[in-house]
Amino acid sequence: MILRKVVLIPFVLLCIAQSPTMRGQTTLAATPPMGWNSWNHFAEHVTDADVRTAADLMVSTGMRDAGYIYVNVDDTWQGTRDANGELHPNSRFPDMKKLGDYIHSKGLKFGIYSSPGPKTCGGYEGSLGHEVQDAQMYASWGVDFLKYDLCSMQDPMRELTAKNNGNTDAAFKMMIDAFRKMGDALKATNRPILYSLCQYGIAEPWKWGPSVGAQMWRTTDDINDTWGRMTIIGLEQADLAPFAAPGHWNDPDMLEVGNGHMTTDEYRTHMSLWALLAAPLLAGNDLSKMSPEDKSILLNKEVIAIDQDPLGKQPTRLYQRGDFSVWTKPLADGRVAVGMFNTALDSRDVALDLTQIGFAQGATLHDVWENKDLGKRTGIYSRNIPKHGVVLLILSK
Ligand code: GAL
């Protein structure tokens, strides 16, 4: 996995210089995509029946009506290619067109997964050499979303890098060309298929993702359902704010809310960070076992509205003082969302200077998680924040 952490700025700048159209198809992802993906809960065991049940539950739990529209089948649906190169799903997925029809009949959209390499990360069939054929097949199945995961393409990239004495230029070009190839193939189908890059942030995809037709790109390696991993990812996104905008989004990976290994405060921190970051909200929990707390987090209308704000701005990290950080995100209607995060191992009294965030005359405060108006405040606003907790506020003049 050596290449996962490597970035090469000069090559990326070259790509930008060669890409007159930096904006993707804005209509496809005017706000960050929302949905559910099979991987975080079902991983390689997912079946057609699981996905149909998930679609039913997206409706009955209120997820669909809250905006979670995509139902995405991740890795391990693939079978083998026939003599014509046509890829057939494996026995756990008897009929992808019918599955897509079922998902659509629920008012939802159908997502799928592949790799530019010969194999996916799970060792299943990738799209290398079959990009156009696969894209046409997805379109014929009614696919609305493709997650395209680098996986086995890292092998030839490593070989090329070694051949070039550690210089990654050619390997990165190989990768970007491969992502462009599928982007072009999707465009040629004339079906609006949202294109989601998954290559763990290698070579700064936020700088060239739009030029290969992508609407979102992973910025990091995988998330998992732990406080440590979630915060490492969420809190390292501060510098990427300039690269998110309507039509193309930084993706710090899918949500773990509801998967059971974080506390309610920690999941609130997770959801608050992702909403402030204008991140795609792809839930990855077992929808049949949503606790009232999970629902109160994933279905919180105000938090979702912060994520989906039409201005599409990522937040600025105003400051980080030890375990306390403050993030501010301007909203389209002139209000400002503010996240106060306490990553310490105990509760902390923390203070927010309203003047410092542009409210010298004071602000009217609304606490999002408490769903409570806090009235007009001036100067310093102090709160006690629990261990690993967040106070999420909306400020207006
Ligand atoms: C990883 C990817 C995960 C999941 C997995 C499937 O590379 O980051 O989100 O898709 O592959 O094998």
Short mmCIF file of C-alpha atoms and ligand atoms in Angstrom, two decimals:
data_model
loop_
_atom_site.label_atom_id
_atom_site.label_comp_id
_atom_site.label_asym_id
_atom_site.label_seq_id
_atom_site.Cartn_x
_atom_site.Cartn_y
_atom_site.Cartn_z
CA MET A 1 0.00 0.00 0.00
CA ILE A 2 2.99 2.34 -0.34
CA LEU A 3 1.32 4.41 -3.02
CA ARG A 4 -1.70 5.17 -0.86
CA LYS A 5 0.04 7.95 1.02
CA VAL A 6 2.06 9.48 -1.81
CA VAL A 7 1.15 12.77 -3.43
CA LEU A 8 2.88 14.52 -6.29
CA ILE A 9 2.04 18.14 -6.72
CA PRO A 10 3.86 19.00 -9.98
CA PHE A 11 2.11 16.18 -11.85
CA VAL A 12 -1.24 17.25 -10.48
CA LEU A 13 -0.65 20.83 -11.53
CA LEU A 14 0.11 19.53 -15.01
CA CYS A 15 -3.27 17.76 -15.04
CA ILE A 16 -5.06 20.91 -14.03
CA ALA A 17 -3.31 22.90 -16.71
CA GLN A 18 -4.53 20.37 -19.27
CA SER A 19 -8.12 20.39 -18.03
CA PRO A 20 -10.10 23.39 -19.17
CA THR A 21 -13.35 22.08 -17.68
CA MET A 22 -12.82 21.63 -13.97
CA ARG A 23 -16.52 21.44 -13.17
CA GLY A 24 -18.25 18.08 -13.41
CA GLN A 25 -21.90 17.63 -14.35
CA THR A 26 -23.38 19.91 -11.72
CA THR A 27 -26.90 18.59 -12.10
CA LEU A 28 -25.93 15.16 -10.79
CA ALA A 29 -24.69 16.17 -7.37
CA ALA A 30 -25.76 19.74 -6.75
CA THR A 31 -25.59 18.85 -3.06
CA PRO A 32 -23.55 16.03 -1.48
CA PRO A 33 -24.97 12.62 -2.51
CA MET A 34 -26.91 10.76 0.19
CA GLY A 35 -27.78 7.11 0.45
CA TRP A 36 -26.82 3.76 1.92
CA ASN A 37 -24.02 1.38 0.93
CA SER A 38 -23.77 -2.32 1.71
CA TRP A 39 -20.08 -2.45 2.63
CA ASN A 40 -19.76 -1.20 6.21
CA HIS A 41 -22.31 -3.67 7.53
CA PHE A 42 -22.60 -6.61 5.09
CA ALA A 43 -19.10 -6.45 3.53
CA GLU A 44 -18.48 -9.47 1.26
CA HIS A 45 -21.59 -11.35 2.44
CA VAL A 46 -24.14 -9.05 0.80
CA THR A 47 -26.95 -10.64 -1.24
CA ASP A 48 -29.76 -9.49 -3.51
CA ALA A 49 -32.20 -10.16 -0.67
CA ASP A 50 -30.18 -7.96 1.72
CA VAL A 51 -30.25 -5.11 -0.76
CA ARG A 52 -33.99 -5.44 -1.38
CA THR A 53 -34.59 -5.48 2.36
CA ALA A 54 -32.37 -2.42 2.71
CA ALA A 55 -34.45 -0.66 0.05
CA ASP A 56 -37.67 -1.52 1.95
CA LEU A 57 -36.12 -0.25 5.16
CA MET A 58 -34.89 2.96 3.55
CA VAL A 59 -38.57 3.73 3.07
CA SER A 60 -40.00 2.43 6.36
CA THR A 61 -37.34 4.02 8.56
CA GLY A 62 -37.77 7.42 6.92
CA MET A 63 -34.24 7.38 5.47
CA ARG A 64 -35.47 7.92 1.91
CA ASP A 65 -37.70 10.80 2.87
CA ALA A 66 -34.83 12.39 4.81
CA GLY A 67 -32.87 12.47 1.52
CA TYR A 68 -30.92 9.19 1.52
CA ILE A 69 -31.72 8.26 -2.07
CA TYR A 70 -28.98 5.93 -3.31
CA VAL A 71 -28.93 2.22 -2.44
CA ASN A 72 -25.43 1.13 -3.37
CA VAL A 73 -24.24 -2.43 -3.78
CA ASP A 74 -20.53 -2.39 -2.95
CA ASP A 75 -17.91 -5.02 -3.77
CA THR A 76 -18.59 -8.77 -4.25
CA TRP A 77 -21.65 -8.82 -6.54
CA GLN A 78 -19.56 -9.88 -9.56
CA GLY A 79 -19.37 -13.33 -11.12
CA THR A 80 -17.44 -14.18 -14.28
CA ARG A 81 -17.21 -12.87 -17.83
CA ASP A 82 -18.58 -14.96 -20.71
CA ALA A 83 -16.93 -15.50 -24.10
CA ASN A 84 -18.16 -12.07 -25.23
CA GLY A 85 -16.58 -10.42 -22.24
CA GLU A 86 -19.95 -9.75 -20.66
CA LEU A 87 -19.76 -9.77 -16.88
CA HIS A 88 -22.44 -11.75 -15.08
CA PRO A 89 -23.27 -11.26 -11.43
CA ASN A 90 -22.55 -14.13 -9.04
CA SER A 91 -25.18 -16.46 -7.63
CA ARG A 92 -25.98 -14.12 -4.72
CA PHE A 93 -27.30 -11.61 -7.30
CA PRO A 94 -29.55 -13.48 -9.72
CA ASP A 95 -30.75 -10.52 -11.78
CA MET A 96 -29.27 -7.03 -11.49
CA LYS A 97 -31.83 -5.41 -13.79
CA LYS A 98 -34.64 -6.72 -11.61
CA LEU A 99 -32.81 -5.56 -8.50
CA GLY A 100 -32.46 -2.09 -10.03
CA ASP A 101 -36.15 -2.09 -10.97
CA TYR A 102 -37.06 -3.02 -7.41
CA ILE A 103 -34.91 -0.25 -5.96
CA HIS A 104 -36.41 2.25 -8.42
CA SER A 105 -39.95 1.11 -7.58
CA LYS A 106 -39.31 2.36 -4.04
CA GLY A 107 -38.39 5.84 -5.28
CA LEU A 108 -34.69 5.15 -4.71
CA LYS A 109 -31.62 5.07 -6.95
CA PHE A 110 -29.38 2.11 -7.70
CA GLY A 111 -25.62 2.16 -7.13
CA ILE A 112 -22.94 -0.36 -8.02
CA TYR A 113 -19.20 -0.91 -7.60
CA SER A 114 -16.20 -1.83 -9.76
CA SER A 115 -12.48 -1.28 -10.18
CA PRO A 116 -10.24 0.04 -12.97
CA GLY A 117 -7.93 -2.90 -12.26
CA PRO A 118 -8.40 -6.56 -13.23
CA LYS A 119 -9.73 -7.34 -9.73
CA THR A 120 -11.67 -5.48 -7.08
CA CYS A 121 -10.34 -5.15 -3.54
CA GLY A 122 -12.34 -8.25 -2.61
CA GLY A 123 -10.68 -10.19 -5.47
CA TYR A 124 -13.77 -10.11 -7.72
CA GLU A 125 -13.83 -9.20 -11.41
CA GLY A 126 -12.81 -5.59 -12.19
CA SER A 127 -13.44 -3.55 -15.34
CA LEU A 128 -9.94 -3.37 -16.88
CA GLY A 129 -10.28 -3.67 -20.66
CA HIS A 130 -14.09 -3.79 -20.43
CA GLU A 131 -14.87 -0.22 -19.40
CA VAL A 132 -17.23 0.64 -22.26
CA GLN A 133 -18.97 -2.74 -22.14
CA ASP A 134 -19.44 -2.52 -18.36
CA ALA A 135 -20.71 1.05 -18.47
CA GLN A 136 -23.25 0.09 -21.13
CA MET A 137 -24.33 -2.87 -19.03
CA TYR A 138 -24.75 -0.71 -15.92
CA ALA A 139 -26.88 1.69 -17.94
CA SER A 140 -29.01 -1.21 -19.21
CA TRP A 141 -29.55 -2.30 -15.60
CA GLY A 142 -30.66 1.19 -14.64
CA VAL A 143 -27.60 1.96 -12.53
CA ASP A 144 -27.47 5.53 -11.19
CA PHE A 145 -24.17 5.53 -9.27
CA LEU A 146 -20.78 3.88 -9.78
CA LYS A 147 -18.12 3.64 -7.08
CA TYR A 148 -14.86 2.89 -8.90
CA ASP A 149 -12.19 1.57 -6.56
CA LEU A 150 -8.47 1.55 -7.47
CA CYS A 151 -7.67 -1.81 -5.76
CA SER A 152 -5.57 -4.09 -7.99
CA MET A 153 -4.50 -1.25 -10.27
CA GLN A 154 -2.06 -0.39 -7.51
CA ASP A 155 0.08 -3.39 -8.58
CA PRO A 156 1.03 -2.09 -12.05
CA MET A 157 1.38 1.38 -10.53
CA ARG A 158 3.92 0.04 -8.05
CA GLU A 159 5.81 -1.75 -10.81
CA LEU A 160 5.92 1.39 -12.91
CA THR A 161 7.11 3.44 -9.97
CA ALA A 162 9.87 0.93 -9.26
CA LYS A 163 10.89 0.96 -12.93
CA ASN A 164 11.10 4.74 -12.78
CA ASN A 165 13.33 4.69 -9.72
CA GLY A 166 10.60 5.81 -7.36
CA ASN A 167 9.22 8.54 -9.58
CA THR A 168 5.41 8.26 -9.43
CA ASP A 169 4.54 10.50 -12.42
CA ALA A 170 3.87 7.68 -14.89
CA ALA A 171 1.98 5.61 -12.31
CA PHE A 172 -0.26 8.52 -11.43
CA LYS A 173 -0.88 9.22 -15.11
CA MET A 174 -1.82 5.56 -15.59
CA MET A 175 -4.29 5.83 -12.72
CA ILE A 176 -5.86 9.10 -13.84
CA ASP A 177 -6.18 7.84 -17.42
CA ALA A 178 -7.93 4.73 -16.11
CA PHE A 179 -10.42 6.81 -14.11
CA ARG A 180 -10.97 9.05 -17.14
CA LYS A 181 -11.63 6.03 -19.33
CA MET A 182 -14.54 4.94 -17.17
CA GLY A 183 -15.72 8.54 -16.78
CA ASP A 184 -15.90 8.82 -20.57
CA ALA A 185 -17.60 5.44 -20.87
CA LEU A 186 -20.27 6.48 -18.35
CA LYS A 187 -20.85 9.76 -20.16
CA ALA A 188 -21.22 7.89 -23.47
CA THR A 189 -24.14 5.89 -22.04
CA ASN A 190 -26.18 9.10 -21.88
CA ARG A 191 -27.60 7.91 -18.59
CA PRO A 192 -26.84 10.19 -15.66
CA ILE A 193 -24.62 7.92 -13.57
CA LEU A 194 -22.98 9.57 -10.59
CA TYR A 195 -19.28 8.76 -10.68
CA SER A 196 -17.58 8.23 -7.33
CA LEU A 197 -13.79 7.76 -7.26
CA CYS A 198 -12.30 5.57 -4.58
CA GLN A 199 -8.51 5.70 -4.61
CA TYR A 200 -7.83 6.77 -1.02
CA GLY A 201 -6.65 10.31 -1.87
CA ILE A 202 -3.63 9.24 -3.96
CA ALA A 203 -2.29 12.15 -6.06
CA GLU A 204 -4.84 14.62 -4.70
CA PRO A 205 -8.00 13.62 -6.63
CA TRP A 206 -9.72 16.82 -5.47
CA LYS A 207 -7.54 18.58 -8.06
CA TRP A 208 -8.26 16.36 -11.08
CA GLY A 209 -11.46 14.46 -10.13
CA PRO A 210 -13.80 16.85 -11.95
CA SER A 211 -11.71 16.60 -15.12
CA VAL A 212 -12.33 12.84 -15.33
CA GLY A 213 -16.07 13.33 -14.87
CA ALA A 214 -16.30 12.49 -11.16
CA GLN A 215 -18.80 14.02 -8.78
CA MET A 216 -17.03 12.79 -5.64
CA TRP A 217 -13.70 11.29 -4.64
CA ARG A 218 -12.42 9.63 -1.52
CA THR A 219 -9.88 11.77 0.28
CA THR A 220 -8.49 9.13 2.63
CA ASP A 221 -7.95 5.46 3.31
CA ASP A 222 -10.88 3.46 4.73
CA ILE A 223 -12.94 4.47 7.71
CA ASN A 224 -13.88 1.93 10.37
CA ASP A 225 -16.29 1.99 13.28
CA THR A 226 -13.89 3.39 15.85
CA TRP A 227 -13.54 6.81 17.42
CA GLY A 228 -9.82 6.89 16.60
CA ARG A 229 -10.15 6.22 12.88
CA MET A 230 -13.24 8.40 12.46
CA THR A 231 -11.61 11.43 14.06
CA ILE A 232 -8.30 10.97 12.27
CA ILE A 233 -10.21 11.12 9.00
CA GLY A 234 -12.76 13.80 9.92
CA LEU A 235 -10.35 16.20 11.52
CA GLU A 236 -7.76 15.99 8.75
CA GLN A 237 -10.04 17.44 6.08
CA ALA A 238 -9.57 21.10 6.95
CA ASP A 239 -7.33 21.98 3.99
CA LEU A 240 -9.66 20.57 1.38
CA ALA A 241 -12.35 23.23 1.73
CA PRO A 242 -11.48 24.97 -1.57
CA PHE A 243 -12.17 21.80 -3.56
CA ALA A 244 -15.78 21.10 -2.59
CA ALA A 245 -18.56 22.83 -4.48
CA PRO A 246 -21.92 21.99 -6.03
CA GLY A 247 -21.30 19.16 -8.49
CA HIS A 248 -18.17 17.74 -6.91
CA TRP A 249 -17.42 16.73 -3.36
CA ASN A 250 -14.62 15.54 -1.14
CA ASP A 251 -15.56 12.15 0.31
CA PRO A 252 -14.04 11.28 3.70
CA ASP A 253 -15.69 7.82 3.37
CA MET A 254 -19.03 6.41 4.44
CA LEU A 255 -20.82 6.80 7.74
CA GLU A 256 -20.43 4.33 10.57
CA VAL A 257 -23.34 5.72 12.60
CA GLY A 258 -25.34 2.82 14.03
CA ASN A 259 -22.68 0.13 13.65
CA GLY A 260 -22.29 -0.15 17.38
CA HIS A 261 -18.71 0.65 18.32
CA MET A 262 -18.99 4.32 19.18
CA THR A 263 -21.03 6.10 21.82
CA THR A 264 -23.97 8.35 20.99
CA ASP A 265 -21.78 11.42 21.58
CA GLU A 266 -19.13 10.00 19.27
CA TYR A 267 -21.65 9.28 16.51
CA ARG A 268 -23.00 12.82 16.92
CA THR A 269 -19.45 14.09 16.46
CA HIS A 270 -19.12 11.88 13.35
CA MET A 271 -22.38 13.13 11.82
CA SER A 272 -21.69 16.76 12.75
CA LEU A 273 -18.23 16.68 11.18
CA TRP A 274 -19.48 15.03 8.00
CA ALA A 275 -22.36 17.55 7.73
CA LEU A 276 -20.06 20.53 8.24
CA LEU A 277 -17.64 19.03 5.70
CA ALA A 278 -20.41 18.83 3.08
CA ALA A 279 -19.46 15.18 2.81
CA PRO A 280 -21.55 12.64 0.93
CA LEU A 281 -23.76 10.97 3.54
CA LEU A 282 -23.72 7.25 2.76
CA ALA A 283 -25.01 5.34 5.73
CA GLY A 284 -23.53 1.89 6.25
CA ASN A 285 -25.53 0.48 9.13
CA ASP A 286 -27.93 -2.44 9.52
CA LEU A 287 -31.18 -0.64 8.76
CA SER A 288 -33.22 -3.39 10.42
CA LYS A 289 -31.67 -2.59 13.78
CA MET A 290 -31.76 1.19 14.01
CA SER A 291 -31.98 2.31 17.62
CA PRO A 292 -33.85 5.50 18.51
CA GLU A 293 -30.40 7.14 18.97
CA ASP A 294 -29.25 6.03 15.49
CA LYS A 295 -32.44 7.46 14.02
CA SER A 296 -32.10 10.70 15.95
CA ILE A 297 -28.63 11.11 14.45
CA LEU A 298 -29.05 9.89 10.86
CA LEU A 299 -32.49 11.44 10.42
CA ASN A 300 -31.83 14.77 12.10
CA LYS A 301 -33.29 17.23 9.61
CA GLU A 302 -31.24 20.22 10.73
CA VAL A 303 -27.95 18.35 10.57
CA ILE A 304 -28.83 17.01 7.13
CA ALA A 305 -29.73 20.56 6.05
CA ILE A 306 -26.25 21.75 7.09
CA ASP A 307 -24.72 19.01 4.93
CA GLN A 308 -27.07 19.72 2.04
CA ASP A 309 -26.81 23.49 2.17
CA PRO A 310 -26.96 24.73 -1.44
CA LEU A 311 -23.92 26.98 -1.03
CA GLY A 312 -21.87 23.79 -0.81
CA LYS A 313 -19.10 25.21 1.36
CA GLN A 314 -16.82 23.11 3.50
CA PRO A 315 -16.01 24.63 6.88
CA THR A 316 -13.00 26.54 8.02
CA ARG A 317 -11.28 25.22 11.11
CA LEU A 318 -11.20 28.44 13.04
CA TYR A 319 -8.91 27.10 15.67
CA GLN A 320 -7.62 24.00 17.36
CA ARG A 321 -6.60 24.39 20.99
CA GLY A 322 -5.44 21.09 22.32
CA ASP A 323 -8.50 18.85 22.31
CA PHE A 324 -10.93 21.63 21.45
CA SER A 325 -11.60 22.79 17.92
CA VAL A 326 -14.11 25.12 16.35
CA TRP A 327 -15.28 24.82 12.77
CA THR A 328 -17.48 27.34 10.97
CA LYS A 329 -19.45 26.83 7.80
CA PRO A 330 -21.30 29.64 6.00
CA LEU A 331 -24.80 28.74 4.86
CA ALA A 332 -26.62 29.99 1.78
CA ASP A 333 -29.07 32.16 3.75
CA GLY A 334 -26.32 34.07 5.57
CA ARG A 335 -26.46 32.02 8.78
CA VAL A 336 -23.37 30.20 10.00
CA ALA A 337 -23.12 26.62 11.29
CA VAL A 338 -20.58 26.21 14.07
CA GLY A 339 -19.20 22.94 15.39
CA MET A 340 -17.46 22.96 18.78
CA PHE A 341 -15.65 19.65 19.21
CA ASN A 342 -14.18 18.20 22.40
CA THR A 343 -11.92 15.27 21.54
CA ALA A 344 -10.63 14.97 25.13
CA LEU A 345 -11.14 11.96 27.35
CA ASP A 346 -13.26 13.97 29.80
CA SER A 347 -15.84 16.72 29.63
CA ARG A 348 -14.54 20.25 29.18
CA ASP A 349 -15.78 23.78 29.72
CA VAL A 350 -15.09 25.55 26.49
CA ALA A 351 -15.57 29.09 25.28
CA LEU A 352 -16.50 30.43 21.88
CA ASP A 353 -15.62 34.02 21.04
CA LEU A 354 -18.54 35.25 18.94
CA THR A 355 -16.59 38.30 17.81
CA GLN A 356 -13.89 36.08 16.38
CA ILE A 357 -16.39 34.35 14.13
CA GLY A 358 -17.82 37.56 12.73
CA PHE A 359 -20.57 38.32 15.24
CA ALA A 360 -19.15 41.39 17.01
CA GLN A 361 -22.69 42.67 17.65
CA GLY A 362 -23.77 39.30 19.01
CA ALA A 363 -25.68 36.41 17.45
CA THR A 364 -28.91 34.52 17.87
CA LEU A 365 -27.95 30.95 18.74
CA HIS A 366 -29.74 27.71 17.99
CA ASP A 367 -28.47 24.40 19.36
CA VAL A 368 -29.01 21.80 16.67
CA TRP A 369 -28.67 18.54 18.65
CA GLU A 370 -30.68 19.93 21.56
CA ASN A 371 -33.15 21.46 19.10
CA LYS A 372 -33.27 24.51 21.29
CA ASP A 373 -33.15 28.27 20.70
CA LEU A 374 -30.61 29.85 22.99
CA GLY A 375 -31.52 33.48 22.33
CA LYS A 376 -29.27 36.42 21.62
CA ARG A 377 -25.70 36.21 22.98
CA THR A 378 -22.73 38.54 22.80
CA GLY A 379 -19.03 38.17 23.50
CA ILE A 380 -17.97 34.81 24.88
CA TYR A 381 -20.36 31.88 24.80
CA SER A 382 -19.36 29.04 27.17
CA ARG A 383 -20.50 25.45 27.26
CA ASN A 384 -19.63 22.22 28.92
CA ILE A 385 -19.04 19.57 26.24
CA PRO A 386 -18.96 15.89 27.16
CA LYS A 387 -16.04 13.61 26.39
CA HIS A 388 -15.78 13.11 22.60
CA GLY A 389 -18.82 15.34 22.22
CA VAL A 390 -19.93 18.21 20.04
CA VAL A 391 -22.06 21.30 20.29
CA LEU A 392 -23.47 22.14 16.91
CA LEU A 393 -24.90 25.64 16.61
CA ILE A 394 -26.56 27.75 13.97
CA LEU A 395 -25.79 31.42 14.35
CA SER A 396 -27.74 34.27 12.83
CA LYS A 397 -27.46 38.04 13.19
C1 GAL B 1 -12.07 -0.61 -0.23
C2 GAL B 1 -13.01 0.58 -0.14
C3 GAL B 1 -14.17 0.19 0.73
C4 GAL B 1 -14.88 -0.99 0.10
C5 GAL B 1 -13.89 -2.14 -0.12
C6 GAL B 1 -14.53 -3.27 -0.89
O1 GAL B 1 -10.96 -0.27 -1.00
O2 GAL B 1 -12.33 1.68 0.40
O3 GAL B 1 -15.07 1.29 0.87
O4 GAL B 1 -15.46 -0.59 -1.10
O5 GAL B 1 -12.75 -1.69 -0.82
O6 GAL B 1 -13.64 -4.29 -1.17
#
